[in-house]
CSV table of C-alpha atoms in Angstrom, one decimal:
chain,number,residue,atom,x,y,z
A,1,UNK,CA,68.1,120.2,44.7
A,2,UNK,CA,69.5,117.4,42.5
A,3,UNK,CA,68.7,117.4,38.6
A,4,UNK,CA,69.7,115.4,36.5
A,5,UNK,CA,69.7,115.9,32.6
A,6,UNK,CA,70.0,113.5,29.6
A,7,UNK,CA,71.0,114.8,26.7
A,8,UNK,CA,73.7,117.5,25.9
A,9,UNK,CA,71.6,119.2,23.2
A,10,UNK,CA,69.8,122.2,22.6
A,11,UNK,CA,67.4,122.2,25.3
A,12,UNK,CA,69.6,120.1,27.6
A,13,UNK,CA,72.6,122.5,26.8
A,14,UNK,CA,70.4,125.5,27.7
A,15,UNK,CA,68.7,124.1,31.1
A,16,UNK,CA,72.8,122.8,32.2
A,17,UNK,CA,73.6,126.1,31.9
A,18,UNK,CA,70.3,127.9,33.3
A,19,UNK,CA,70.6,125.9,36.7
A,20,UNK,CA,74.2,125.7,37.6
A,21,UNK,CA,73.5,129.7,37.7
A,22,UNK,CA,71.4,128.9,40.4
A,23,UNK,CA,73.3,126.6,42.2
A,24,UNK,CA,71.8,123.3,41.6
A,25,UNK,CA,73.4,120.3,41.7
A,26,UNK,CA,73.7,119.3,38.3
A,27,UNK,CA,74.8,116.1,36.6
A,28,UNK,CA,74.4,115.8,32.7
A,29,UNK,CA,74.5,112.7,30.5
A,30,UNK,CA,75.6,112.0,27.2
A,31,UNK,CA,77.4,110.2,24.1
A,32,UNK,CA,79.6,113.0,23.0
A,33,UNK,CA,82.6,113.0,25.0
A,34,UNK,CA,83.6,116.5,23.7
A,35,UNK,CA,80.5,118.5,24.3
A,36,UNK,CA,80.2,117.5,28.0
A,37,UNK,CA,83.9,119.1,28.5
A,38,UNK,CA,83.5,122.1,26.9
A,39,UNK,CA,80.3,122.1,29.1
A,40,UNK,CA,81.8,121.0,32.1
A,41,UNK,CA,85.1,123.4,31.5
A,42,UNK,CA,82.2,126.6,31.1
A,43,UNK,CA,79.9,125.8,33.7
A,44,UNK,CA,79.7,123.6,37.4
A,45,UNK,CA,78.0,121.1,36.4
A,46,UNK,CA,79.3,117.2,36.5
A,47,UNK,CA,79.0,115.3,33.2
A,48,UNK,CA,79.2,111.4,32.2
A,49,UNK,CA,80.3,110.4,28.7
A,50,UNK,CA,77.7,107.3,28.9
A,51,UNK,CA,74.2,105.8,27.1
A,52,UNK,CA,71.4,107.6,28.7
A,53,UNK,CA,69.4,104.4,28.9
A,54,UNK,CA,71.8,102.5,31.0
A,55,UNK,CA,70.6,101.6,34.1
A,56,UNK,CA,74.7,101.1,35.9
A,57,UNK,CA,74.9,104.5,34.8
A,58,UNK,CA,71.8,105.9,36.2
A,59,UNK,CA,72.5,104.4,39.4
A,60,UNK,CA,76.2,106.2,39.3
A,61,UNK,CA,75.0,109.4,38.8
A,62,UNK,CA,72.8,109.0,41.4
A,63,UNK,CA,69.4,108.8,40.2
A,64,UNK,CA,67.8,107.6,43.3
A,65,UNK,CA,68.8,110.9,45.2
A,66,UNK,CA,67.6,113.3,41.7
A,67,UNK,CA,64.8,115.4,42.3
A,68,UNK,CA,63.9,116.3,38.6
A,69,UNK,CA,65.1,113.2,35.9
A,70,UNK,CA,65.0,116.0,32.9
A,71,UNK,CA,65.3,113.5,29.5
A,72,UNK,CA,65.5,115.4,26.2
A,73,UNK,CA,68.1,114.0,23.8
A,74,UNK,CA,67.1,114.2,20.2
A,75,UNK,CA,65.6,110.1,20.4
A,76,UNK,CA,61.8,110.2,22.1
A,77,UNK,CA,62.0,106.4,22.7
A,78,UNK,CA,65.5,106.9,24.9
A,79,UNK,CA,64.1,109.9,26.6
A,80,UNK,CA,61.1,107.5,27.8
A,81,UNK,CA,62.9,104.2,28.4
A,82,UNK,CA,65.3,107.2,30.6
A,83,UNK,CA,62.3,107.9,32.5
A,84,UNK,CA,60.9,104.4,33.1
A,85,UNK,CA,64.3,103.1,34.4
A,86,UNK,CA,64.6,107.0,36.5
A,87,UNK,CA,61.2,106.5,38.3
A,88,UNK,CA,62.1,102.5,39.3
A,89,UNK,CA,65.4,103.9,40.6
A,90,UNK,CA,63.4,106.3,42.9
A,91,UNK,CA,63.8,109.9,41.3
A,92,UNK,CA,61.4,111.8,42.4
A,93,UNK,CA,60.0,113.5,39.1
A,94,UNK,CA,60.3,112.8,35.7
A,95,UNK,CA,60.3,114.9,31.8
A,96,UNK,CA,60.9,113.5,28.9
A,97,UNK,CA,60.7,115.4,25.5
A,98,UNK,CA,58.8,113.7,22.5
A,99,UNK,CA,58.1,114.2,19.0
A,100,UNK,CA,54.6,112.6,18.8
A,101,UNK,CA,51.9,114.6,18.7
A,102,UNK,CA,49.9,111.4,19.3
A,103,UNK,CA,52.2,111.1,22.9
A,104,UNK,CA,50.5,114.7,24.2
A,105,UNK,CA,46.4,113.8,24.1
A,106,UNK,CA,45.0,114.2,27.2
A,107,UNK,CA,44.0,110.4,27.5
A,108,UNK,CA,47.6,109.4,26.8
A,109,UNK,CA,48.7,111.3,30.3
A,110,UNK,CA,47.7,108.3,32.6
A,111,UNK,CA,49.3,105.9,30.5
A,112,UNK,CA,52.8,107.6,30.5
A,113,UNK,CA,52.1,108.4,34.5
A,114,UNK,CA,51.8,105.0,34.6
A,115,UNK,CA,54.8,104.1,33.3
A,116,UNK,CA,56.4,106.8,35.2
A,117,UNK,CA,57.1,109.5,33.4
A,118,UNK,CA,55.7,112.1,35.4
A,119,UNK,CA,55.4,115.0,32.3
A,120,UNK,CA,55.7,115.3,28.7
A,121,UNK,CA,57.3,118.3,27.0
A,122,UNK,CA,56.8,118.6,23.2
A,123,UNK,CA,58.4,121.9,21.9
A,124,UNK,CA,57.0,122.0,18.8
A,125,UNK,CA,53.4,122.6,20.2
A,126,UNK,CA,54.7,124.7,23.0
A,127,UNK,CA,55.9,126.6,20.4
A,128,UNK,CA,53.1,126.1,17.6
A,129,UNK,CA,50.8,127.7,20.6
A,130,UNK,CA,52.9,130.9,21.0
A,131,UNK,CA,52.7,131.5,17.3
A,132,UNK,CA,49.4,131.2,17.1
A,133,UNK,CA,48.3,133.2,20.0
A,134,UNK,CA,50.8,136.2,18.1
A,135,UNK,CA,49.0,136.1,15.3
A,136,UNK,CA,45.4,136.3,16.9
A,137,UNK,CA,46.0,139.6,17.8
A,138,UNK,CA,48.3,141.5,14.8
A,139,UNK,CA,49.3,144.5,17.3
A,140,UNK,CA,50.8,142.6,20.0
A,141,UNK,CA,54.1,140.6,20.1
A,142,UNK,CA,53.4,138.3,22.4
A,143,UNK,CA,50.0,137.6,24.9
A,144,UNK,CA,49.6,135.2,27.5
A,145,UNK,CA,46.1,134.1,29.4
A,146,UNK,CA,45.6,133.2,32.8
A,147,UNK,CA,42.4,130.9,33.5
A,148,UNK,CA,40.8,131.1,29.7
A,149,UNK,CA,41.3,134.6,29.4
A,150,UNK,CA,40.5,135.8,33.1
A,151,UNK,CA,43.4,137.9,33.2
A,152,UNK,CA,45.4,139.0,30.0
A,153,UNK,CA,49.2,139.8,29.2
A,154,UNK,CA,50.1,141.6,26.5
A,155,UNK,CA,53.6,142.9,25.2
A,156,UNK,CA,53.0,145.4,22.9
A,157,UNK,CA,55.7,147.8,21.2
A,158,UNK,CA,54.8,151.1,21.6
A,159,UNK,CA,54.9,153.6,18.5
A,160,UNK,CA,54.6,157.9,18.0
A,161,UNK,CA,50.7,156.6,18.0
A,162,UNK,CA,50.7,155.7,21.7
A,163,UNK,CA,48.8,158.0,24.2
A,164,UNK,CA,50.2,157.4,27.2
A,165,UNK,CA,53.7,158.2,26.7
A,166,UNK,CA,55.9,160.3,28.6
A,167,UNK,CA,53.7,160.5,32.2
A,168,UNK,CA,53.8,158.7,35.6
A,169,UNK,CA,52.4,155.6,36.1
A,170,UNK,CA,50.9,156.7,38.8
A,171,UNK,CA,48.9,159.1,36.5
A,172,UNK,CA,47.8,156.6,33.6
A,173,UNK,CA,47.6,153.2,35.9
A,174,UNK,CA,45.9,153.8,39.1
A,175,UNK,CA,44.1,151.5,41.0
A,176,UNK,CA,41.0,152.2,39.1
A,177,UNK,CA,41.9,152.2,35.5
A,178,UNK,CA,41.6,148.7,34.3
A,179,UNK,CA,45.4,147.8,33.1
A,180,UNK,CA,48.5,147.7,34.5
A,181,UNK,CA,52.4,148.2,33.6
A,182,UNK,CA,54.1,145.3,35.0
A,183,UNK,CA,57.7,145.3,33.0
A,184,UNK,CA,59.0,147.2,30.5
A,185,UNK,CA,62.2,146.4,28.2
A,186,UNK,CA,63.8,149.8,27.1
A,187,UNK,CA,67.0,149.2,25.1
A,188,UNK,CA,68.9,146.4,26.5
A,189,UNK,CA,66.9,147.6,30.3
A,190,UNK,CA,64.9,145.6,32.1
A,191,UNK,CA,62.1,147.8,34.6
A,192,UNK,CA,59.8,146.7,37.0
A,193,UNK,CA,58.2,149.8,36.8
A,194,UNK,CA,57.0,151.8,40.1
A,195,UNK,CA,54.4,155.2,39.6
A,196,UNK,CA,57.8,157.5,39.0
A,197,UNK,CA,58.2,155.6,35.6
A,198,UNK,CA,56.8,156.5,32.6
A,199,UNK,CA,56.4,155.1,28.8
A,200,UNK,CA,58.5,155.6,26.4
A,201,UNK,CA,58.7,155.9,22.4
A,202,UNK,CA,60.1,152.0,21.2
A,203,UNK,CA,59.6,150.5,24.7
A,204,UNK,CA,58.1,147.2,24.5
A,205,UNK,CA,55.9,147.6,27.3
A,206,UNK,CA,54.1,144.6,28.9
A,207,UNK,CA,50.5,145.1,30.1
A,208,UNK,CA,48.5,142.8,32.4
A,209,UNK,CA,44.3,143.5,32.1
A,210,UNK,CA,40.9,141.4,31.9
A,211,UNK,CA,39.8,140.1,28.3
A,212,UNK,CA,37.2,142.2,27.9
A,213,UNK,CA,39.4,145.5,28.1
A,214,UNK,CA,41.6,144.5,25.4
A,215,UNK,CA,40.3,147.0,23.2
A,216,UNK,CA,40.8,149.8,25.6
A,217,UNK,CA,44.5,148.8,25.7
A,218,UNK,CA,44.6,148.9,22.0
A,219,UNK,CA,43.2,152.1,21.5
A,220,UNK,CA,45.6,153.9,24.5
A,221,UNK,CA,48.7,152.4,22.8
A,222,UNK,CA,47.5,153.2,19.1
A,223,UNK,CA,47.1,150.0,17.5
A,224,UNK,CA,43.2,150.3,16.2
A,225,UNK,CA,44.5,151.0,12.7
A,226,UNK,CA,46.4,147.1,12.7
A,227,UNK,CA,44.2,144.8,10.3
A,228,UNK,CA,43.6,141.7,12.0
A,229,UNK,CA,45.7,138.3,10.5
A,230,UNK,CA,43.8,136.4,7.5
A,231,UNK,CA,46.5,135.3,5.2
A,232,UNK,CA,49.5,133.8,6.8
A,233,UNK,CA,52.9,133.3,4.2
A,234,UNK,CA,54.8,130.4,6.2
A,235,UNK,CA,58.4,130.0,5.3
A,236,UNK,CA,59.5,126.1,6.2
A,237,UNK,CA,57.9,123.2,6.6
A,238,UNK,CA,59.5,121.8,10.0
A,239,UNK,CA,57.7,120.2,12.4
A,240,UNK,CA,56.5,123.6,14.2
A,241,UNK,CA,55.3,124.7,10.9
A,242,UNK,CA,53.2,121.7,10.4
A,243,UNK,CA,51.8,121.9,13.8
A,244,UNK,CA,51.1,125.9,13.7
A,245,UNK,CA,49.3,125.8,10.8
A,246,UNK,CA,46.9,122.6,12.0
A,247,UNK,CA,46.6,124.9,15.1
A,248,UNK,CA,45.4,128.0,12.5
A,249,UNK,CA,42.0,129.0,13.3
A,250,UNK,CA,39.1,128.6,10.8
A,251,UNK,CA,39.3,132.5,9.7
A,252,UNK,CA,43.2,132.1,8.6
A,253,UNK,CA,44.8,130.9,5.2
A,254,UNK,CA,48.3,129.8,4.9
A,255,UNK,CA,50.8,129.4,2.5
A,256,UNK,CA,53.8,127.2,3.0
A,257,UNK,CA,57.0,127.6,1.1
A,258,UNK,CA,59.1,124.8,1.5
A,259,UNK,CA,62.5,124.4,-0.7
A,260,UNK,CA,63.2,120.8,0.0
A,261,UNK,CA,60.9,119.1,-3.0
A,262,UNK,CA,60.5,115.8,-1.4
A,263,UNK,CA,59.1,116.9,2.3
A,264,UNK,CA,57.0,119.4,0.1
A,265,UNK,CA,55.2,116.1,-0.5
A,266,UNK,CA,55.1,115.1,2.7
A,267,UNK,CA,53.4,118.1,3.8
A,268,UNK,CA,50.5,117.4,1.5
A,269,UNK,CA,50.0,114.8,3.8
A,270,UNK,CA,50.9,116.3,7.2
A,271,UNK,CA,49.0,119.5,6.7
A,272,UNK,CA,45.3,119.0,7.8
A,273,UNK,CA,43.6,121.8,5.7
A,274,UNK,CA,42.9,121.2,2.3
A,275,UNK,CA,42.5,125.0,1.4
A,276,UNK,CA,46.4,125.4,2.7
A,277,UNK,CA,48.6,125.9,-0.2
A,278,UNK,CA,52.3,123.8,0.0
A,279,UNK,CA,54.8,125.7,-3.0
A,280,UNK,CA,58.3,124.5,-3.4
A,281,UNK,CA,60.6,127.0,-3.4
A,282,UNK,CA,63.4,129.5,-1.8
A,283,UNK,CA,61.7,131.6,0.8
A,284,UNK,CA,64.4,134.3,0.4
A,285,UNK,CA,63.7,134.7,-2.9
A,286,UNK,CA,62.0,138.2,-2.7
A,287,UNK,CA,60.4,137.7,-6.7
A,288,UNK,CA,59.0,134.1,-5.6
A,289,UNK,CA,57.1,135.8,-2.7
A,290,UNK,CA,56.0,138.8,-4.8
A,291,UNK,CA,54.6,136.2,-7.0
A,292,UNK,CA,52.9,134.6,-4.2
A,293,UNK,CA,51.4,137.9,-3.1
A,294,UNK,CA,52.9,138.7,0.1
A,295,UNK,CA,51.4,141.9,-0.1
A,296,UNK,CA,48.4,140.7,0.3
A,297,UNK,CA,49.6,138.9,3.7
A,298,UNK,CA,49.1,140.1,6.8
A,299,UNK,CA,51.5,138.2,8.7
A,300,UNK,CA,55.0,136.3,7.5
A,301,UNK,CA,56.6,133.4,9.8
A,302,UNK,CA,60.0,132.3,9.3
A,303,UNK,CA,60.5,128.5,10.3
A,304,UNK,CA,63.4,127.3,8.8
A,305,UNK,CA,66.4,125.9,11.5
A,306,UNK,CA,68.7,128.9,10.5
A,307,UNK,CA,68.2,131.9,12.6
A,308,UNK,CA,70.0,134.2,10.5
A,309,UNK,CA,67.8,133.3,7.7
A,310,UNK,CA,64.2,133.7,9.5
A,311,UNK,CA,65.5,137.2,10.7
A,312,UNK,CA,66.5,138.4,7.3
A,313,UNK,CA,63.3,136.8,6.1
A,314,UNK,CA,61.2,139.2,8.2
A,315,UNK,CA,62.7,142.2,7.3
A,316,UNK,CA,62.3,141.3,4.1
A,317,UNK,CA,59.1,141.3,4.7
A,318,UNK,CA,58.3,144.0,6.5
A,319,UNK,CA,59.7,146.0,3.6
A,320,UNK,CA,57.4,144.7,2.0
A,321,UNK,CA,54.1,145.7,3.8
A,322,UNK,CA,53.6,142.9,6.2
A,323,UNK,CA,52.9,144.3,9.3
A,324,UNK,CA,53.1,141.5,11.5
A,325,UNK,CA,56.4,139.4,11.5
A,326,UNK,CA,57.1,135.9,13.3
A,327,UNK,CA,60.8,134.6,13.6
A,328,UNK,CA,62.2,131.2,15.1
A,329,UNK,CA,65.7,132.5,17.2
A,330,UNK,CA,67.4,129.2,18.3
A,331,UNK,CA,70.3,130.7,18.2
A,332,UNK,CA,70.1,132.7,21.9
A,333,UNK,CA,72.7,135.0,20.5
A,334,UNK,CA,70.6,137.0,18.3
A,335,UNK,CA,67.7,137.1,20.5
A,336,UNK,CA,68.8,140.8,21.6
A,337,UNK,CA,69.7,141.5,17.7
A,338,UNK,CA,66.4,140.8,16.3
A,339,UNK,CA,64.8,142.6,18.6
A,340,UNK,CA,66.8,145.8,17.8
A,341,UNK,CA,65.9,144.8,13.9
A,342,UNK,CA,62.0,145.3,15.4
A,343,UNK,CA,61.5,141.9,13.9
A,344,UNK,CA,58.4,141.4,16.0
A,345,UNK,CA,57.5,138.0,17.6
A,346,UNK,CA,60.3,135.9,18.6
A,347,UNK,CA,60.3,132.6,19.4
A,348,UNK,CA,62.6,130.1,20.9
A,349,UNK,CA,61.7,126.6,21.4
A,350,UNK,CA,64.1,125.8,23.7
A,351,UNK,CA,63.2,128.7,26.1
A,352,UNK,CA,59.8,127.7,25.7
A,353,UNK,CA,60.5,124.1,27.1
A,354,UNK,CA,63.0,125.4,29.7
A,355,UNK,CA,59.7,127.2,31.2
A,356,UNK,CA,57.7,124.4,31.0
A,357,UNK,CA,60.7,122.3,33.2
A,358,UNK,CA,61.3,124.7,35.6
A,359,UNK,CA,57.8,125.1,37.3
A,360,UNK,CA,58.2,121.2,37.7
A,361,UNK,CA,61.0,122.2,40.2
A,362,UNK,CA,59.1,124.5,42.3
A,363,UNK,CA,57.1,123.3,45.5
A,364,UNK,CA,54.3,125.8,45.7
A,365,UNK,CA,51.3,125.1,43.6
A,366,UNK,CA,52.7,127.0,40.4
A,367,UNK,CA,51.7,126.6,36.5
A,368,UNK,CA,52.6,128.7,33.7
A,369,UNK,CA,55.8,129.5,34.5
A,370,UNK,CA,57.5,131.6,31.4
A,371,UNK,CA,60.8,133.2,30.7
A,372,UNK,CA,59.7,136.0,29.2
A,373,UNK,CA,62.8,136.5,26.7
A,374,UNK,CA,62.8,139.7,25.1
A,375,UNK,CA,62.5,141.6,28.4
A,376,UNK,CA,64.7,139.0,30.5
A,377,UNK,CA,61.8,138.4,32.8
A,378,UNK,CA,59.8,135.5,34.2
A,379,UNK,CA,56.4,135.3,35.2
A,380,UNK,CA,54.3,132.6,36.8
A,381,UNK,CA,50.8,131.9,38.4
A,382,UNK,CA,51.2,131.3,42.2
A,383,UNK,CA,48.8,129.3,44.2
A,384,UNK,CA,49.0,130.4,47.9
A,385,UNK,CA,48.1,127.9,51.0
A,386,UNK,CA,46.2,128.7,54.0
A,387,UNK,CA,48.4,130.7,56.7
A,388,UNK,CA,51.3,131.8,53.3
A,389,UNK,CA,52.9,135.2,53.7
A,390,UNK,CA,51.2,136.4,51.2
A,391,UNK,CA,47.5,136.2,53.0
A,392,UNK,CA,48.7,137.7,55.9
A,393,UNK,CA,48.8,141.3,55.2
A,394,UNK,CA,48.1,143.6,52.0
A,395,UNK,CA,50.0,144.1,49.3
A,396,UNK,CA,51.7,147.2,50.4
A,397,UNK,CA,52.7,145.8,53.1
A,398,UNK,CA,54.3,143.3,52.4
A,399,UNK,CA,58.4,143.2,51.9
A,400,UNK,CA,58.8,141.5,48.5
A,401,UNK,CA,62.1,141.4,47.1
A,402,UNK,CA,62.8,143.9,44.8
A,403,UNK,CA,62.5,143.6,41.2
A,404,UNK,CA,59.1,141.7,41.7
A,405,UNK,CA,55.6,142.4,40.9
A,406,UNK,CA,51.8,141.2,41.5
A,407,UNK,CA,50.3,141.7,38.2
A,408,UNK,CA,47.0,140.6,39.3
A,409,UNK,CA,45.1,137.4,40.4
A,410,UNK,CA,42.4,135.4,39.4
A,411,UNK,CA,39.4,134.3,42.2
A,412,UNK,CA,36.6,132.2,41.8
A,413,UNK,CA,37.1,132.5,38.4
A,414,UNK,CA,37.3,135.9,38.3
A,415,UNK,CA,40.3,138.2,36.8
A,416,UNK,CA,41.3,141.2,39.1
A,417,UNK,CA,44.2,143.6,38.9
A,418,UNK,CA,45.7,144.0,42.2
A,419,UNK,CA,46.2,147.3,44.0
A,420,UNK,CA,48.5,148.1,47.5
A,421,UNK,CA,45.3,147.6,49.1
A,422,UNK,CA,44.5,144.0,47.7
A,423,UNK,CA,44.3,141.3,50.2
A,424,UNK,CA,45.1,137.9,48.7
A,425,UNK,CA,43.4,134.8,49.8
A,426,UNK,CA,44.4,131.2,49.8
A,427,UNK,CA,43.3,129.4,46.8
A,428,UNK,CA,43.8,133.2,44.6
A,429,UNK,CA,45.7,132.1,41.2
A,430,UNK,CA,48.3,135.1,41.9
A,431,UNK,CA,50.3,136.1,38.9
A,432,UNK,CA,53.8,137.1,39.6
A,433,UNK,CA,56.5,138.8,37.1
A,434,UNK,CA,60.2,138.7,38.4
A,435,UNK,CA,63.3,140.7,37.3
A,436,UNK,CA,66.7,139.3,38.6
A,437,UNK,CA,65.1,137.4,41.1
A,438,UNK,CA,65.5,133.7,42.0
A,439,UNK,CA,61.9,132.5,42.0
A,440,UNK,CA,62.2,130.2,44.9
A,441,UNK,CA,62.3,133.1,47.0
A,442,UNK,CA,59.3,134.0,45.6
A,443,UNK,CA,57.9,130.2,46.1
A,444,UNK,CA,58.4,130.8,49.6
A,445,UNK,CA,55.8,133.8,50.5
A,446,UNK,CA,53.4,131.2,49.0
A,447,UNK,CA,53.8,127.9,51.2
C-alpha cells in the first residue's frame, strides 16, 4: 500500500513512524529540510523537502499510484487545496485535518466529497468526545460504544474494593454472565486474557458488556461509592478545551482557568454556556484552585500544550480530593509514566487521529478503529461479507491469530457478547481487540 503524508508534524510525525513499522510504502512531504532527515535517518520512509500544495511535486512523489493522500500540516487551507489537487491526480482516498468546527457538520460532508476530499479529521473534537465520554461515568477511565450503546467498553482500574479478583476467568466470565474480560494492562503487560487468567489488584482491566449491565459491572469492580461528575475545574483554554466544555452536558458546570489574559477574553466569546465561569490565572497555583473550590469538584482536566504540566496538575489534584483526573499526553513518552502516577484518563490527540486514519486503509467494512494507548491494544468493529471466514464456522473453531479476541457483536441492532459457540453472520457489527497483531490479518477473515 502506498501512503502518502503531508506534513512532518505531530500527527504526520506519529502516522510516518506508525506505518513504516508495518511496511508500507511511505513518502512524507514537507518545508523543513531538517525534520524530514532526522525522520528519514530513524525510520524507512522517503521524504521531499517541497510545498505540500505543489502540484510538480505531487506528481513526483507519485500521487497518482497513493492509496491514502494523508494531509495534516498545521495550515487547514493547505491540507485541503492538498487534497483537491491529490484526488485530480488520481489517489485513491483522501484526509485532510482542519480546525473548523464549521468544516465537520454533517451537511458540509458532500460539499468536501465533492471537492474531493474523501474525510475530514478534526482532533480537537475527536478528542473533546473522549473527554466527555470519561467524565460521564467518574469510575471508568475510558468507555467506548458500539451502535448507540448496543455494546459497551469500559476500562476500569481495579482497586482492594473489586470482587472479582484473584479467580479464573473462566469462573467469573462465562458464557452466561453478562460481561466479558477482553484485555488487561498489568504493569507495563499487555493480556489477551484466556479462562486461566485472573484479575489482579492495580490492573486496568477492560470489560466489554450491554448498556444496560453497566451497573452490574460497577458494583463487581467496587465503584458504587464514585459520585457521579457535576462540577468540572478545566485548566487551559486551547481549542480542545473550548470544544469539551460546549460538548458538557446540561447537568455539568465548568470552570476554566486560563493564564493568558487576552484569550481569557476570547473565551467569553467561544464558550457557549453562559453559567461557565472563565478566571485568569496559573492553574498550578495550588492556593488559586483552593480559592476556586476544587474541593468541591468532582473532576479536574488539564489542557494546556505542556504534558509535564497537565500530569503534575492532576496529581495535584487528586491530593486534593478530586477523584476523577483528565490529562492531555502529547508527549508519547510519558504516556507509560502517567499511567504509573494513576493519573487517570489520558488523552492524546494525535493517537486519537492516527485511529481515525487507519480504518480508512483497511478494505473490509470497518469503523471505529482505536489504539487503545494505555494497554497497547487496538480494537475495531468488523463488518463481515457473505461467504468471510468468519461465518463459516463457530468461534471456537476458528484459528485466529493469537493475541486477538471477539469481544462481542452487535445484530439487528442488538448487542451480544460472544461465546465459543457463537456463530457470526454476515452483516453482524463484530468487535475485535488485537494485541501485537497487524490488523490486516484480521481484515482478511472478514472479506
Amino acid at each position: 500500500m502506498k501512503i502518502i503524508i503531508v506534513g512532518a508534524y505531530a500527527i504526520g510525525t506519529y502516522l510516518a513512524k506508525f506505518f513504516s513499522r508495518n511496511n508500507y510504502d511511505i513518502t512524507l512531504i514537507d518545508t523543513n529540510e531538517e525534520n524530514l532527515e532526522r525522520l528519514a535517518r530513524d525510520f524507512d520512509i522517503l521524504t521531499m523537502a517541497a510545498p505540500p500544495t505543489s502540484i510538480d511535486t505531487l506528481r513526483e512523489v507519485g500521487t497518482a499510484k497513493a492509496d491514502l493522500f494523508i494531509a495534516v500540516t498545521n495550515d487547514e487551507g493547505a491540507n485541503i487545496t492538498a487534497c483537491i489537487l491529490a484526488h485530480a491526480l488520481g489517489a485513491r482516498k483522501t484526509v485532510a485535518k482542519v480546525d473548523s468546527y464549521e468544516y465537520m457538520k454533517q451537511e458540509n460532508e458532500i460539499v468536501f466529497n465533492n471537492l474531493g476530499v474523501n474525510s475530514l479529521i478534526y482532533p480537537e473534537l475527536l478528542a473533546a468526545t473522549d473527554i466527555i465520554n470519561g467524565l460521564k461515568m467518574s469510575w471508568v477511565r475510558q468507555r467506548w460504544d458500539v451502535h448507540q450503546g448496543a455494546l459497551v467498553m469500559l476500562g476500569i482500574k481495579l482497586r482492594e474494593s473489586c470482587e472479582i479478583l484473584d479467580k479464573p476467568l473462566r469462573e467469573i466470565s462465562g458464557p452466561d454472565d453478562p460481561y466479558h474480560v477482553v484485555a488487561i494492562k498489568r504493569g507495563d503487560e499487555t493480556i489477551i486474557p484466556g479462562g486461566n487468567d485472573v484479575l489482579k489488584l492495580y490492573d486496568l482491566a477492560y470489560f466489554m458488556t450491554r448498556k444496560n449491565y453497566i451497573p452490574y459491572v460497577r458494583k463487581i469492580v467496587g465503584k458504587e461509592h464514585y459520585v457521579d461528575v457535576k462540577n468540572v475545574m478545566v485548566m487551559g483554554g486551547g481549542s480542545t478545551a473550548v470544544r469539551s466544555v460546549n460538548m458538557m452536558p446540561e447537568y455539568m458546570n465548568a470552570k476554566v482557568i486560563e493564564y493568558d489574559e487576552q484569550r481569557c477574553e476570547q473565551l467569553n466569546g467561544l464558550i457557549e454556556s453562559e453559567d461557565t465561569l472563565v478566571i485568569n490565572g496559573d492553574g498550578r497555583d495550588m492556593s488559586l484552585l483552593v480559592e476556586e473550590g476544587i474541593r468541591s469538584h468532582q473532576a479536574f482536566v488539564a489542557l494546556t500544550g505542556n504534558s509535564e504540566t497537565n500530569i503534575l496538575a492532576c496529581l495535584s489534584a487528586k491530593r486534593m480530593g478530586v477523584r476523577k483526573t483528565v490529562a492531555m499526553v502529547e508527549n508519547l513518552d510519558y504516556v507509560g509514566m502517567a499511567e504509573s502516577l494513576d493519573i487517570g484518563t489520558i488523552v492524546n490527540r494525535k493517537v486519537i487521529a492516527a485511529s481515525y486514519i487507519y480504518q480508512m486503509m483497511l478494505d473490509a467494512n470497518v469503523h471505529n478503529v482505536r489504539f487503545l494507548m494505555t494497554a497497547n491494544a487496538d480494537v475495531a468493529e468488523f463488518v463481515p461479507v457473505q461467504g468471510s471466514k468468519v461465518t463459516r464456522k463457530q468461534v471456537k473453531e476458528l484459528s485466529i491469530p493469537r493475541g486477538m479476541t471477539f469481544g462481542g457483536l452487535v445484530r439487528e441492532g442488538e448487542g451480544m457478547l460472544v461465546s465459543g459457540n457463537t456463530q457470526i453472520e454476515a452483516g453482524d457489527t463484530v468487535v475485535v481487540f488485537c494485541h501485537n497483531v497487524d490488523m490486516r490479518k484480521v481484515e482478511k477473515m472478514f472479506i
